[in-house]
Amino acid sequence: MSGPAEHIQPEPSQRTVRVVIVDDHAIFRSGLKADLDSRIDVVGEAGTVEQAIAVISEVRPEVVLLDVHLPGGLGGGGREVISASSQLRGSTSFLALSVSDAAEDVVAVIRAGARGYVTKTISGPEISDAVIRVADGDAVFSPRLAGFVLDAFGTSPAEIADDELDRLSARELEVMRLIARGYSYKEVAKELFISIKTVETHVSAVLRKLQLSSRHELTKWAAERRLL
C-alpha cells in the first residue's frame, strides 16, 4: 500500500522591478544592464534629457536609474528629467547614479525628487539591491553621501533622550548608526563582522524599540539627535 502523495508547494515567484536606465554613454548602459541581476527587468534606455522624458512617460517604470549630468533639455540634466516626470510621482522612483560625489550634485538631485544617490563605483549586486530597496520605498545612499543629505535636510538638533537610547543594546546602537548613515545590510555585516541575518534581526529590534517604521524614519531620528 503506497503512502500518501506528497504535496510539493511551488516556490513563490520572485518579484521583478521594471527599470529604465538613463545615461549618455551607451557602453555604460550596456555594462550596467549586464550587471543587474534577475530581479531587474530593464524596459527602456535613454541617453539624453529628451529621450529620458519620452521613454519614462511611455513605459512608466517602477525605478529610473538616472545619471545626474545628462545632455540635452534646458541644461538641467537629471533634475530636469525628474521635474518633467512629476506626474508619475508615487508610481516611479528615481535613483541617481553618477561618477560625482560632490555635495551640490547630491543635494540638488534629492531636492528635485530622487529617492537615492549612489556612485558608479557600486557593484552589480549592490546596485541591484539598491533598485529593489528604492522600489520598496526606501531611501538609498552611498555611505559617505548620506551626510550631505542630512546636513541639507536635517531639522534642528534635539536633546538626546537617555531613555530612548537605553532601550538599545551596544550592538543595536552600532547597527542603528550605520543603517542611518545609509549603509546596506551587507555593508553593515562586513563592518561589524556579523551575518546579514543578524543585521536584519538587530534592525527589526531597533525599529520596534524606537517605534519607527522604516529606515527613512530611523535616519531622521538619528540625525535629530546628532547620533551620526
CSV table of C-alpha atoms in Angstrom, one decimal:
chain,number,residue,atom,x,y,z
A,1,MET,CA,0.0,0.0,0.0
A,2,SER,CA,1.5,3.2,-1.0
A,3,GLY,CA,1.8,6.2,1.4
A,4,PRO,CA,0.0,9.5,0.9
A,5,ALA,CA,1.1,11.5,-2.0
A,6,GLU,CA,3.5,14.3,-1.3
A,7,HIS,CA,2.2,17.8,-1.8
A,8,ILE,CA,5.0,19.9,-3.1
A,9,GLN,CA,4.4,23.6,-2.7
A,10,PRO,CA,5.6,25.7,-5.7
A,11,GLU,CA,8.3,28.2,-4.9
A,12,PRO,CA,7.0,31.8,-4.6
A,13,SER,CA,7.5,33.9,-7.7
A,14,GLN,CA,10.3,36.4,-7.4
A,15,ARG,CA,9.4,40.0,-7.7
A,16,THR,CA,10.7,41.7,-10.8
A,17,VAL,CA,11.2,45.5,-10.8
A,18,ARG,CA,10.8,47.3,-14.1
A,19,VAL,CA,13.7,49.8,-14.7
A,20,VAL,CA,14.7,52.4,-17.2
A,21,ILE,CA,18.5,53.2,-17.4
A,22,VAL,CA,19.3,56.8,-18.3
A,23,ASP,CA,23.0,57.6,-19.1
A,24,ASP,CA,24.6,59.3,-22.1
A,25,HIS,CA,27.2,56.6,-22.5
A,26,ALA,CA,25.8,53.6,-24.4
A,27,ILE,CA,28.6,51.4,-23.3
A,28,PHE,CA,28.0,52.1,-19.7
A,29,ARG,CA,24.3,51.4,-20.1
A,30,SER,CA,25.2,48.0,-21.7
A,31,GLY,CA,27.6,47.1,-18.9
A,32,LEU,CA,25.1,48.2,-16.2
A,33,LYS,CA,22.3,46.2,-17.8
A,34,ALA,CA,24.6,43.1,-17.8
A,35,ASP,CA,25.5,43.6,-14.2
A,36,LEU,CA,21.9,43.8,-12.9
A,37,ASP,CA,20.5,40.5,-11.5
A,38,SER,CA,17.4,38.6,-12.5
A,39,ARG,CA,15.2,40.7,-10.2
A,40,ILE,CA,15.6,43.7,-12.5
A,41,ASP,CA,13.8,44.0,-15.8
A,42,VAL,CA,15.3,46.7,-18.0
A,43,VAL,CA,12.3,48.0,-20.0
A,44,GLY,CA,13.9,51.1,-21.6
A,45,GLU,CA,17.1,53.1,-22.1
A,46,ALA,CA,17.9,56.8,-22.9
A,47,GLY,CA,20.9,58.9,-23.4
A,48,THR,CA,19.5,62.5,-23.3
A,49,VAL,CA,17.1,64.5,-21.3
A,50,GLU,CA,14.5,64.5,-24.1
A,51,GLN,CA,14.9,60.7,-24.7
A,52,ALA,CA,14.6,60.0,-21.0
A,53,ILE,CA,11.4,62.0,-20.6
A,54,ALA,CA,9.8,60.3,-23.5
A,55,VAL,CA,10.8,56.8,-22.5
A,56,ILE,CA,9.8,57.2,-18.9
A,57,SER,CA,6.4,58.6,-19.9
A,58,GLU,CA,5.8,55.7,-22.3
A,59,VAL,CA,6.9,52.7,-20.3
A,60,ARG,CA,6.2,54.0,-16.7
A,61,PRO,CA,8.9,52.0,-14.9
A,62,GLU,CA,9.0,51.5,-11.2
A,63,VAL,CA,12.6,52.8,-10.9
A,64,VAL,CA,14.7,55.0,-13.1
A,65,LEU,CA,18.5,54.7,-12.8
A,66,LEU,CA,19.4,58.2,-13.7
A,67,ASP,CA,22.7,59.8,-14.5
A,68,VAL,CA,23.0,63.3,-12.9
A,69,HIS,CA,24.9,65.0,-15.6
A,70,LEU,CA,22.9,64.4,-18.7
A,71,PRO,CA,23.0,66.3,-22.1
A,72,GLY,CA,20.0,67.9,-23.7
A,73,GLY,CA,17.0,69.7,-22.5
A,74,LEU,CA,17.4,73.1,-20.9
A,75,GLY,CA,20.7,72.2,-19.1
A,76,GLY,CA,19.1,70.7,-16.0
A,77,GLY,CA,20.4,67.2,-16.5
A,78,GLY,CA,18.9,64.6,-14.3
A,79,ARG,CA,17.0,67.2,-12.3
A,80,GLU,CA,15.1,68.2,-15.4
A,81,VAL,CA,14.1,64.6,-16.1
A,82,ILE,CA,12.7,64.2,-12.6
A,83,SER,CA,10.8,67.5,-12.8
A,84,ALA,CA,9.3,66.7,-16.2
A,85,SER,CA,8.2,63.3,-14.9
A,86,SER,CA,6.4,64.7,-11.8
A,87,GLN,CA,3.1,63.3,-12.9
A,88,LEU,CA,4.5,59.8,-12.2
A,89,ARG,CA,5.4,60.6,-8.6
A,90,GLY,CA,4.1,57.7,-6.5
A,91,SER,CA,4.5,55.1,-9.2
A,92,THR,CA,8.0,55.8,-10.4
A,93,SER,CA,11.0,56.4,-8.2
A,94,PHE,CA,14.4,57.9,-9.3
A,95,LEU,CA,17.8,56.6,-8.1
A,96,ALA,CA,20.6,58.8,-9.2
A,97,LEU,CA,23.7,57.1,-10.4
A,98,SER,CA,26.8,59.2,-11.0
A,99,VAL,CA,30.6,59.5,-11.0
A,100,SER,CA,30.2,62.6,-9.0
A,101,ASP,CA,30.1,62.6,-5.2
A,102,ALA,CA,30.0,66.4,-4.9
A,103,ALA,CA,27.6,67.6,-2.2
A,104,GLU,CA,25.9,70.1,-4.5
A,105,ASP,CA,25.1,67.4,-7.0
A,106,VAL,CA,23.7,65.1,-4.3
A,107,VAL,CA,21.6,67.7,-2.7
A,108,ALA,CA,20.3,69.2,-6.0
A,109,VAL,CA,19.0,65.9,-7.3
A,110,ILE,CA,17.5,64.9,-4.0
A,111,ARG,CA,15.7,68.2,-3.8
A,112,ALA,CA,14.3,67.5,-7.3
A,113,GLY,CA,12.7,64.4,-6.0
A,114,ALA,CA,15.2,61.5,-6.4
A,115,ARG,CA,14.8,58.7,-3.8
A,116,GLY,CA,18.5,58.0,-3.5
A,117,TYR,CA,22.0,58.6,-4.9
A,118,VAL,CA,24.8,56.1,-5.4
A,119,THR,CA,28.2,56.5,-7.2
A,120,LYS,CA,29.3,54.4,-10.2
A,121,THR,CA,31.9,52.6,-8.1
A,122,ILE,CA,29.0,50.5,-6.8
A,123,SER,CA,29.0,46.8,-7.7
A,124,GLY,CA,26.3,44.9,-9.7
A,125,PRO,CA,24.8,43.1,-6.7
A,126,GLU,CA,24.8,46.4,-4.7
A,127,ILE,CA,23.0,48.4,-7.4
A,128,SER,CA,20.5,45.6,-7.8
A,129,ASP,CA,19.8,45.6,-4.1
A,130,ALA,CA,19.6,49.4,-4.2
A,131,VAL,CA,17.0,49.3,-7.0
A,132,ILE,CA,14.8,46.8,-5.0
A,133,ARG,CA,15.1,48.9,-1.9
A,134,VAL,CA,14.1,52.1,-3.8
A,135,ALA,CA,11.2,50.3,-5.4
A,136,ASP,CA,10.1,49.2,-1.9
A,137,GLY,CA,10.1,52.8,-0.7
A,138,ASP,CA,13.5,53.1,1.0
A,139,ALA,CA,15.9,56.0,0.5
A,140,VAL,CA,19.3,54.7,-0.6
A,141,PHE,CA,22.6,56.5,-0.5
A,142,SER,CA,26.3,55.5,-0.8
A,143,PRO,CA,27.6,55.7,2.8
A,144,ARG,CA,29.6,58.9,2.6
A,145,LEU,CA,26.9,60.8,0.7
A,146,ALA,CA,24.2,60.3,3.4
A,147,GLY,CA,25.8,63.1,5.5
A,148,PHE,CA,25.3,65.7,2.7
A,149,VAL,CA,21.6,64.9,2.7
A,150,LEU,CA,21.3,65.0,6.5
A,151,ASP,CA,23.1,68.4,6.6
A,152,ALA,CA,20.8,69.8,3.9
A,153,PHE,CA,17.5,68.5,5.1
A,154,GLY,CA,18.1,67.8,8.8
A,155,THR,CA,16.0,69.6,11.4
A,156,SER,CA,17.3,71.4,14.4
A,157,PRO,CA,19.1,69.2,16.9
A,158,ALA,CA,17.0,67.8,19.7
A,159,GLU,CA,18.1,66.7,23.1
A,160,ILE,CA,19.2,63.1,23.2
A,161,ALA,CA,16.7,61.2,25.2
A,162,ASP,CA,18.6,58.8,27.5
A,163,ASP,CA,15.6,56.6,28.0
A,164,GLU,CA,15.3,56.1,24.2
A,165,LEU,CA,19.0,55.2,23.9
A,166,ASP,CA,18.8,52.9,26.9
A,167,ARG,CA,16.4,50.7,25.0
A,168,LEU,CA,19.1,49.7,22.6
A,169,SER,CA,22.0,47.3,23.3
A,170,ALA,CA,25.5,48.4,22.4
A,171,ARG,CA,25.4,46.3,19.2
A,172,GLU,CA,22.0,47.6,18.3
A,173,LEU,CA,23.3,51.2,18.6
A,174,GLU,CA,26.2,50.3,16.3
A,175,VAL,CA,23.9,48.8,13.7
A,176,MET,CA,21.4,51.8,14.0
A,177,ARG,CA,24.2,54.3,13.3
A,178,LEU,CA,25.4,52.5,10.2
A,179,ILE,CA,22.0,51.9,8.8
A,180,ALA,CA,21.0,55.6,9.5
A,181,ARG,CA,24.2,56.7,7.6
A,182,GLY,CA,22.9,54.8,4.5
A,183,TYR,CA,24.9,51.5,4.8
A,184,SER,CA,23.3,48.5,3.2
A,185,TYR,CA,22.8,45.4,5.3
A,186,LYS,CA,25.7,43.7,3.6
A,187,GLU,CA,28.0,46.7,4.3
A,188,VAL,CA,26.9,46.7,8.0
A,189,ALA,CA,27.6,43.0,8.2
A,190,LYS,CA,31.1,43.4,6.8
A,191,GLU,CA,31.8,46.4,9.0
A,192,LEU,CA,30.8,44.7,12.2
A,193,PHE,CA,31.9,41.1,11.3
A,194,ILE,CA,28.4,39.7,11.7
A,195,SER,CA,26.0,37.9,9.4
A,196,ILE,CA,23.4,39.7,7.2
A,197,LYS,CA,20.7,37.8,9.0
A,198,THR,CA,22.0,39.1,12.3
A,199,VAL,CA,21.9,42.7,10.9
A,200,GLU,CA,18.3,42.2,9.9
A,201,THR,CA,17.4,41.0,13.4
A,202,HIS,CA,19.1,44.0,15.0
A,203,VAL,CA,17.4,46.4,12.6
A,204,SER,CA,14.0,44.9,13.4
A,205,ALA,CA,14.7,45.2,17.1
A,206,VAL,CA,15.8,48.8,16.8
A,207,LEU,CA,12.7,49.9,14.8
A,208,ARG,CA,10.5,48.1,17.3
A,209,LYS,CA,12.1,49.6,20.3
A,210,LEU,CA,12.1,53.1,18.9
A,211,GLN,CA,8.6,52.8,17.5
A,212,LEU,CA,9.8,53.6,14.0
A,213,SER,CA,8.5,52.0,10.8
A,214,SER,CA,11.3,52.5,8.2
A,215,ARG,CA,15.0,53.2,7.5
A,216,HIS,CA,13.9,56.7,6.4
A,217,GLU,CA,12.4,57.4,9.8
A,218,LEU,CA,15.4,55.9,11.5
A,219,THR,CA,17.8,58.2,9.6
A,220,LYS,CA,15.7,61.3,10.6
A,221,TRP,CA,15.5,60.1,14.2
A,222,ALA,CA,19.3,59.7,14.4
A,223,ALA,CA,20.0,63.0,12.7
A,224,GLU,CA,17.8,64.9,15.0
A,225,ARG,CA,19.8,63.5,18.0
A,226,ARG,CA,23.2,64.1,16.4
A,227,LEU,CA,23.9,60.4,16.6
A,228,LEU,CA,25.6,60.2,13.2
